[in-house]
């Protein structure tokens, strides 16, 4: 019994520890997109379903030596895939859709070990049920181990162990798990054929569909709210882990004992949570401290998951039917996650899945409230009405004054126009997610005026103006609307690198900075770091890296190795200009640490903008160079200031980064 419990704990611990490890390794390849984790969750849930299906078949064929030996052979064969350091962070992006690339990559690297880990808990629970013991406590043990893994990763693993070491340690623990499970399987005597399963009637399709629906709603809420939170806080393991911890904690509590789920209390909590989340969405722009919004949404997710999983636990079948129950639950989990991660980008023009999810949850609550009396049904109906009105208003607001909108793997790109009735104030802006990525005033005299983060007082504006006496080569990782091309002059060459083709299309079709520039301008589509690695012969007088002001920053563009690559692509006397403006991250100290290690000179320029001028914005730039020649030019020297200190920041490398160290919940940081 002890070995069984330890094996269940170890399998679940490894199952959930590997999820943030793998996701973080592949995140750079896809530009730090928030969709990476959502797509990974779909794979993890699908592999979980496959593992449960295999466990179901193995239990049904408990007397078959062929099945048992096949299981042992797969376990031993999976050791050949160790250690799991599955991919380098930036393998070449090929033609397939990013989501399909992620699913294929995960299947080829961790598909077999993950599936074998996934089947362990239901398999050992079923074997324990065959020994006439209560198996559901092992389910609680499994979920407790999953929680321990997720909590350990951001605090005890990620800050201290390089990624390669994480893979080696995980692989050693996986080998121990394989040996333990093989020992349990081979020494176990199959139970005599037991007909007691016939005493537990097979659940009908209505009950099975109910399991599926409740599991799907919980999974949908998990992925949708995680996506929503990482629209404002970068996509990194901490922000993946917290919602998943809440999701698993609700499973653990609901299946541990009935005392954790008094139905009336959680039904009331569900009503209040749905209403509160609707109010949060309606007041989102007025909430200045993002920490409060995150905390309230996470609390709402906990209530939703407790309700869905509590209702699941109340309707669970006799132990003999548990593998069928797990199949329905895991299938629902896959469906709910896939609807958000794969369905929403294809079907929705914007990030509307949270609003739709609140309507679906309200409808499910109303459906299940009829049996509890008119009062409950009336309250649920009011919440359904409120969530429906919230959805309509949010969608209407998102599409207001929008002239073009599109959604793909990398997010939602919107082009908005303001001030149509005032020729002097008529402007067009590009919004990616919830962050403005460029603006242009459309009056003829303003068309070529650099705006927002790129005004003449900004770090990059001062740098380019300082080099206006000669033709220069300029590279820029991150296109936006191509604003810095406004500084181009005859003889200059500007080359932009942009990973999102939708941004490239918007910049060409709705803005004229590129077309109006006297310089020669071209745009390469792909990950900027990968393309720079391939273009070994290019040298730039100025290399702008402008990819960090958005919702989810590509960390791989801000590591020591990345900055070293940028230095290699500089012409003699060249300068790297890093745009480090970010509402929630203090990135300038990270750059300062890298510059110190690489021996680079530095100038930090924080531009406060002009309060009554809508064409300006607060911006922070760090300029790096081999020597201080360019950095001591008057326009740069007069605006330079010391970088704000943030003690204890460890240098980011390709093998280590920790966004938690630079997280700032206040407004505006460099």
PDB file of C-alpha atoms in Angstrom, residues 21-215:
ATOM      1  CA  UNK A  21       9.137  23.166 -17.644  1.00  0.00           C
ATOM      2  CA  UNK A  22       8.247  22.196 -21.217  1.00  0.00           C
ATOM      3  CA  UNK A  23       6.037  25.225 -21.843  1.00  0.00           C
ATOM      4  CA  UNK A  24       8.770  27.617 -20.739  1.00  0.00           C
ATOM      5  CA  UNK A  25      11.287  25.894 -23.023  1.00  0.00           C
ATOM      6  CA  UNK A  26       9.113  26.293 -26.108  1.00  0.00           C
ATOM      7  CA  UNK A  27       7.718  29.745 -25.255  1.00  0.00           C
ATOM      8  CA  UNK A  28      10.539  31.695 -26.987  1.00  0.00           C
ATOM      9  CA  UNK A  29       9.980  29.943 -30.293  1.00  0.00           C
ATOM     10  CA  UNK A  30       6.524  31.471 -30.528  1.00  0.00           C
ATOM     11  CA  UNK A  31       7.285  35.034 -29.523  1.00  0.00           C
ATOM     12  CA  UNK A  32       6.152  34.750 -25.911  1.00  0.00           C
ATOM     13  CA  UNK A  33       2.528  34.526 -27.024  1.00  0.00           C
ATOM     14  CA  UNK A  34      -0.104  33.945 -24.339  1.00  0.00           C
ATOM     15  CA  UNK A  35      -1.553  31.291 -26.640  1.00  0.00           C
ATOM     16  CA  UNK A  36       1.457  29.013 -26.034  1.00  0.00           C
ATOM     17  CA  UNK A  37       0.296  27.965 -22.566  1.00  0.00           C
ATOM     18  CA  UNK A  38      -3.332  27.597 -23.674  1.00  0.00           C
ATOM     19  CA  UNK A  39      -2.250  25.310 -26.513  1.00  0.00           C
ATOM     20  CA  UNK A  40       0.001  23.350 -24.157  1.00  0.00           C
ATOM     21  CA  UNK A  41      -2.951  22.857 -21.805  1.00  0.00           C
ATOM     22  CA  UNK A  42      -4.968  21.341 -24.645  1.00  0.00           C
ATOM     23  CA  UNK A  43      -2.153  18.874 -25.310  1.00  0.00           C
ATOM     24  CA  UNK A  44      -1.814  18.026 -21.620  1.00  0.00           C
ATOM     25  CA  UNK A  45      -5.565  17.446 -21.315  1.00  0.00           C
ATOM     26  CA  UNK A  46      -5.644  15.335 -24.484  1.00  0.00           C
ATOM     27  CA  UNK A  47      -2.724  13.220 -23.258  1.00  0.00           C
ATOM     28  CA  UNK A  48      -4.528  12.874 -19.934  1.00  0.00           C
ATOM     29  CA  UNK A  49      -7.591  11.590 -21.793  1.00  0.00           C
ATOM     30  CA  UNK A  50      -5.440   9.109 -23.720  1.00  0.00           C
ATOM     31  CA  UNK A  51      -3.854   7.914 -20.484  1.00  0.00           C
ATOM     32  CA  UNK A  52      -7.256   7.461 -18.856  1.00  0.00           C
ATOM     33  CA  UNK A  53      -8.490   5.533 -21.912  1.00  0.00           C
ATOM     34  CA  UNK A  54      -5.456   3.244 -21.742  1.00  0.00           C
ATOM     35  CA  UNK A  55      -6.012   2.729 -18.006  1.00  0.00           C
ATOM     36  CA  UNK A  56      -9.680   1.919 -18.682  1.00  0.00           C
ATOM     37  CA  UNK A  57      -8.715  -0.755 -21.216  1.00  0.00           C
ATOM     38  CA  UNK A  58      -6.015  -2.182 -18.958  1.00  0.00           C
ATOM     39  CA  UNK A  59      -8.504  -2.527 -16.092  1.00  0.00           C
ATOM     40  CA  UNK A  60     -11.041  -4.198 -18.366  1.00  0.00           C
ATOM     41  CA  UNK A  61      -8.364  -6.682 -19.467  1.00  0.00           C
ATOM     42  CA  UNK A  62      -6.883  -7.243 -16.049  1.00  0.00           C
ATOM     43  CA  UNK A  63      -6.422 -10.941 -16.739  1.00  0.00           C
ATOM     44  CA  UNK A  64      -4.569 -10.409 -20.015  1.00  0.00           C
ATOM     45  CA  UNK A  65      -0.843 -10.940 -19.624  1.00  0.00           C
ATOM     46  CA  UNK A  66      -0.287  -9.427 -23.070  1.00  0.00           C
ATOM     47  CA  UNK A  67      -1.770  -6.084 -21.959  1.00  0.00           C
ATOM     48  CA  UNK A  68       0.158  -6.106 -18.719  1.00  0.00           C
ATOM     49  CA  UNK A  69       3.455  -6.889 -20.432  1.00  0.00           C
ATOM     50  CA  UNK A  70       2.724  -4.273 -23.103  1.00  0.00           C
ATOM     51  CA  UNK A  71       2.272  -1.714 -20.331  1.00  0.00           C
ATOM     52  CA  UNK A  72       5.563  -2.702 -18.705  1.00  0.00           C
ATOM     53  CA  UNK A  73       7.312  -2.621 -22.103  1.00  0.00           C
ATOM     54  CA  UNK A  74       6.031   0.900 -22.792  1.00  0.00           C
ATOM     55  CA  UNK A  75       7.202   2.030 -19.370  1.00  0.00           C
ATOM     56  CA  UNK A  76      10.692   0.642 -19.906  1.00  0.00           C
ATOM     57  CA  UNK A  77      10.796   1.831 -23.515  1.00  0.00           C
ATOM     58  CA  UNK A  78       9.967   5.393 -22.458  1.00  0.00           C
ATOM     59  CA  UNK A  79      13.277   5.514 -20.587  1.00  0.00           C
ATOM     60  CA  UNK A  80      14.978   5.741 -23.981  1.00  0.00           C
ATOM     61  CA  UNK A  81      13.528   9.247 -24.376  1.00  0.00           C
ATOM     62  CA  UNK A  82      15.383  10.538 -21.315  1.00  0.00           C
ATOM     63  CA  UNK A  83      16.607  13.044 -20.406  1.00  0.00           C
ATOM     64  CA  UNK A  84      13.894  15.397 -21.441  1.00  0.00           C
ATOM     65  CA  UNK A  85      15.524  18.558 -22.596  1.00  0.00           C
ATOM     66  CA  UNK A  86      13.177  18.453 -25.523  1.00  0.00           C
ATOM     67  CA  UNK A  87      14.026  21.328 -27.805  1.00  0.00           C
ATOM     68  CA  UNK A  88      16.377  24.211 -28.213  1.00  0.00           C
ATOM     69  CA  UNK A  89      14.426  27.402 -27.647  1.00  0.00           C
ATOM     70  CA  UNK A  90      14.461  28.573 -31.248  1.00  0.00           C
ATOM     71  CA  UNK A  91      14.247  25.794 -33.814  1.00  0.00           C
ATOM     72  CA  UNK A  92      13.266  27.042 -37.231  1.00  0.00           C
ATOM     73  CA  UNK A  93       9.630  28.002 -37.554  1.00  0.00           C
ATOM     74  CA  UNK A  94       8.098  26.126 -40.440  1.00  0.00           C
ATOM     75  CA  UNK A  95       4.935  26.656 -42.441  1.00  0.00           C
ATOM     76  CA  UNK A  96       2.375  25.015 -40.157  1.00  0.00           C
ATOM     77  CA  UNK A  97       0.155  27.038 -37.860  1.00  0.00           C
ATOM     78  CA  UNK A  98       1.925  27.741 -34.527  1.00  0.00           C
ATOM     79  CA  UNK A  99      -0.690  25.821 -32.530  1.00  0.00           C
ATOM     80  CA  UNK A 100      -0.161  22.740 -34.702  1.00  0.00           C
ATOM     81  CA  UNK A 101       3.607  23.108 -34.375  1.00  0.00           C
ATOM     82  CA  UNK A 102       3.284  23.153 -30.590  1.00  0.00           C
ATOM     83  CA  UNK A 103       1.036  20.094 -30.495  1.00  0.00           C
ATOM     84  CA  UNK A 104       3.353  18.138 -32.805  1.00  0.00           C
ATOM     85  CA  UNK A 105       6.458  19.183 -30.890  1.00  0.00           C
ATOM     86  CA  UNK A 106       4.979  18.121 -27.555  1.00  0.00           C
ATOM     87  CA  UNK A 107       3.758  14.820 -28.978  1.00  0.00           C
ATOM     88  CA  UNK A 108       7.227  13.964 -30.259  1.00  0.00           C
ATOM     89  CA  UNK A 109       9.087  14.952 -27.099  1.00  0.00           C
ATOM     90  CA  UNK A 110       6.961  14.136 -24.046  1.00  0.00           C
ATOM     91  CA  UNK A 111       3.915  12.418 -25.522  1.00  0.00           C
ATOM     92  CA  UNK A 112       4.707   8.889 -24.326  1.00  0.00           C
ATOM     93  CA  UNK A 113       6.053   9.690 -20.820  1.00  0.00           C
ATOM     94  CA  UNK A 114       3.207  12.120 -20.186  1.00  0.00           C
ATOM     95  CA  UNK A 115       0.537   9.611 -21.252  1.00  0.00           C
ATOM     96  CA  UNK A 116       2.045   6.891 -19.075  1.00  0.00           C
ATOM     97  CA  UNK A 117       2.147   9.229 -16.100  1.00  0.00           C
ATOM     98  CA  UNK A 118      -1.458  10.254 -16.754  1.00  0.00           C
ATOM     99  CA  UNK A 119      -2.779   6.704 -16.638  1.00  0.00           C
ATOM    100  CA  UNK A 120      -1.113   5.850 -13.318  1.00  0.00           C
ATOM    101  CA  UNK A 121      -3.570   7.368 -10.862  1.00  0.00           C
ATOM    102  CA  UNK A 122      -6.802   5.907 -12.320  1.00  0.00           C
ATOM    103  CA  UNK A 123      -5.082   2.556 -12.910  1.00  0.00           C
ATOM    104  CA  UNK A 124      -3.842   2.175  -9.340  1.00  0.00           C
ATOM    105  CA  UNK A 125      -7.163   3.428  -7.998  1.00  0.00           C
ATOM    106  CA  UNK A 126      -8.992   0.781 -10.021  1.00  0.00           C
ATOM    107  CA  UNK A 127      -6.620  -1.932  -8.787  1.00  0.00           C
ATOM    108  CA  UNK A 128      -7.211  -0.760  -5.230  1.00  0.00           C
ATOM    109  CA  UNK A 129     -10.982  -0.883  -5.798  1.00  0.00           C
ATOM    110  CA  UNK A 130     -10.524  -4.461  -6.950  1.00  0.00           C
ATOM    111  CA  UNK A 131      -9.028  -5.163  -3.541  1.00  0.00           C
ATOM    112  CA  UNK A 132     -12.269  -3.821  -1.965  1.00  0.00           C
ATOM    113  CA  UNK A 133     -10.687  -0.596  -0.770  1.00  0.00           C
ATOM    114  CA  UNK A 134     -11.905   2.971  -1.239  1.00  0.00           C
ATOM    115  CA  UNK A 135      -9.923   4.367  -4.194  1.00  0.00           C
ATOM    116  CA  UNK A 136     -11.056   7.985  -4.131  1.00  0.00           C
ATOM    117  CA  UNK A 137      -8.561   8.937  -1.420  1.00  0.00           C
ATOM    118  CA  UNK A 138      -5.817   8.141  -3.942  1.00  0.00           C
ATOM    119  CA  UNK A 139      -7.456  10.704  -6.242  1.00  0.00           C
ATOM    120  CA  UNK A 140      -6.990  13.289  -3.486  1.00  0.00           C
ATOM    121  CA  UNK A 141      -3.364  12.141  -3.035  1.00  0.00           C
ATOM    122  CA  UNK A 142      -2.844  12.560  -6.780  1.00  0.00           C
ATOM    123  CA  UNK A 143      -4.252  16.078  -6.801  1.00  0.00           C
ATOM    124  CA  UNK A 144      -2.254  17.030  -3.693  1.00  0.00           C
ATOM    125  CA  UNK A 145       0.928  15.921  -5.479  1.00  0.00           C
ATOM    126  CA  UNK A 146      -0.072  17.948  -8.531  1.00  0.00           C
ATOM    127  CA  UNK A 147      -0.513  20.999  -6.330  1.00  0.00           C
ATOM    128  CA  UNK A 148       2.867  20.423  -4.699  1.00  0.00           C
ATOM    129  CA  UNK A 149       4.553  20.277  -8.123  1.00  0.00           C
ATOM    130  CA  UNK A 150       2.925  23.449  -9.367  1.00  0.00           C
ATOM    131  CA  UNK A 151       3.730  25.358  -6.197  1.00  0.00           C
ATOM    132  CA  UNK A 152       7.303  24.064  -6.185  1.00  0.00           C
ATOM    133  CA  UNK A 153       8.084  25.154  -9.733  1.00  0.00           C
ATOM    134  CA  UNK A 154       7.919  28.974  -9.508  1.00  0.00           C
ATOM    135  CA  UNK A 155       9.457  29.159  -6.014  1.00  0.00           C
ATOM    136  CA  UNK A 156      11.788  26.185  -5.585  1.00  0.00           C
ATOM    137  CA  UNK A 157      12.674  25.104  -9.135  1.00  0.00           C
ATOM    138  CA  UNK A 158      12.606  27.969 -11.647  1.00  0.00           C
ATOM    139  CA  UNK A 159      14.550  30.534  -9.552  1.00  0.00           C
ATOM    140  CA  UNK A 160      17.380  28.131  -8.725  1.00  0.00           C
ATOM    141  CA  UNK A 161      17.823  25.487 -11.427  1.00  0.00           C
ATOM    142  CA  UNK A 162      18.806  26.126 -15.054  1.00  0.00           C
ATOM    143  CA  UNK A 163      16.424  24.645 -17.610  1.00  0.00           C
ATOM    144  CA  UNK A 164      18.778  21.821 -18.600  1.00  0.00           C
ATOM    145  CA  UNK A 165      19.260  20.821 -14.958  1.00  0.00           C
ATOM    146  CA  UNK A 166      15.489  20.829 -14.477  1.00  0.00           C
ATOM    147  CA  UNK A 167      15.194  18.335 -17.327  1.00  0.00           C
ATOM    148  CA  UNK A 168      17.887  16.047 -15.926  1.00  0.00           C
ATOM    149  CA  UNK A 169      16.430  16.036 -12.396  1.00  0.00           C
ATOM    150  CA  UNK A 170      12.931  15.382 -13.733  1.00  0.00           C
ATOM    151  CA  UNK A 171      14.239  12.522 -15.875  1.00  0.00           C
ATOM    152  CA  UNK A 172      15.940  10.846 -12.920  1.00  0.00           C
ATOM    153  CA  UNK A 173      12.722  11.012 -10.891  1.00  0.00           C
ATOM    154  CA  UNK A 174      10.766   9.653 -13.868  1.00  0.00           C
ATOM    155  CA  UNK A 175      13.121   6.658 -14.062  1.00  0.00           C
ATOM    156  CA  UNK A 176      12.442   5.926 -10.379  1.00  0.00           C
ATOM    157  CA  UNK A 177       8.689   6.131 -11.049  1.00  0.00           C
ATOM    158  CA  UNK A 178       8.967   3.664 -13.948  1.00  0.00           C
ATOM    159  CA  UNK A 179      10.813   1.112 -11.828  1.00  0.00           C
ATOM    160  CA  UNK A 180       8.285   1.444  -8.983  1.00  0.00           C
ATOM    161  CA  UNK A 181       5.258   0.999 -11.246  1.00  0.00           C
ATOM    162  CA  UNK A 182       6.837  -1.965 -13.031  1.00  0.00           C
ATOM    163  CA  UNK A 183       7.416  -3.591  -9.641  1.00  0.00           C
ATOM    164  CA  UNK A 184       3.783  -3.042  -8.611  1.00  0.00           C
ATOM    165  CA  UNK A 185       2.454  -4.354 -11.911  1.00  0.00           C
ATOM    166  CA  UNK A 186       4.610  -7.468 -12.132  1.00  0.00           C
ATOM    167  CA  UNK A 187       4.166  -8.642  -8.558  1.00  0.00           C
ATOM    168  CA  UNK A 188       0.441  -7.986  -8.427  1.00  0.00           C
ATOM    169  CA  UNK A 189      -1.876 -10.953  -8.791  1.00  0.00           C
ATOM    170  CA  UNK A 190      -4.931 -10.199 -10.950  1.00  0.00           C
ATOM    171  CA  UNK A 191      -8.158 -10.313  -8.976  1.00  0.00           C
ATOM    172  CA  UNK A 192     -10.478 -13.174  -9.553  1.00  0.00           C
ATOM    173  CA  UNK A 193     -13.165 -12.175 -12.010  1.00  0.00           C
ATOM    174  CA  UNK A 194     -15.577 -10.095  -9.996  1.00  0.00           C
ATOM    175  CA  UNK A 195     -19.179  -9.631 -11.017  1.00  0.00           C
ATOM    176  CA  UNK A 196     -19.823  -6.894  -8.478  1.00  0.00           C
ATOM    177  CA  UNK A 197     -19.443  -4.338 -11.237  1.00  0.00           C
ATOM    178  CA  UNK A 198     -22.825  -5.537 -12.429  1.00  0.00           C
ATOM    179  CA  UNK A 199     -24.240  -4.441  -9.077  1.00  0.00           C
ATOM    180  CA  UNK A 200     -23.217  -0.877  -9.944  1.00  0.00           C
ATOM    181  CA  UNK A 201     -25.519   0.025 -12.848  1.00  0.00           C
ATOM    182  CA  UNK A 202     -23.878   1.627 -15.831  1.00  0.00           C
ATOM    183  CA  UNK A 203     -24.427   5.391 -15.851  1.00  0.00           C
ATOM    184  CA  UNK A 204     -26.841   6.505 -18.540  1.00  0.00           C
ATOM    185  CA  UNK A 205     -26.006   8.984 -21.254  1.00  0.00           C
ATOM    186  CA  UNK A 206     -27.606  11.879 -19.357  1.00  0.00           C
ATOM    187  CA  UNK A 207     -25.411  11.335 -16.322  1.00  0.00           C
ATOM    188  CA  UNK A 208     -22.312  10.848 -18.472  1.00  0.00           C
ATOM    189  CA  UNK A 209     -23.134  14.007 -20.422  1.00  0.00           C
ATOM    190  CA  UNK A 210     -23.503  15.852 -17.117  1.00  0.00           C
ATOM    191  CA  UNK A 211     -19.998  14.762 -16.075  1.00  0.00           C
ATOM    192  CA  UNK A 212     -18.671  15.870 -19.460  1.00  0.00           C
ATOM    193  CA  UNK A 213     -20.392  19.278 -19.278  1.00  0.00           C
ATOM    194  CA  UNK A 214     -19.294  20.108 -15.729  1.00  0.00           C
ATOM    195  CA  UNK A 215     -15.697  19.143 -16.494  1.00  0.00           C
TER     196      UNK A 215
END
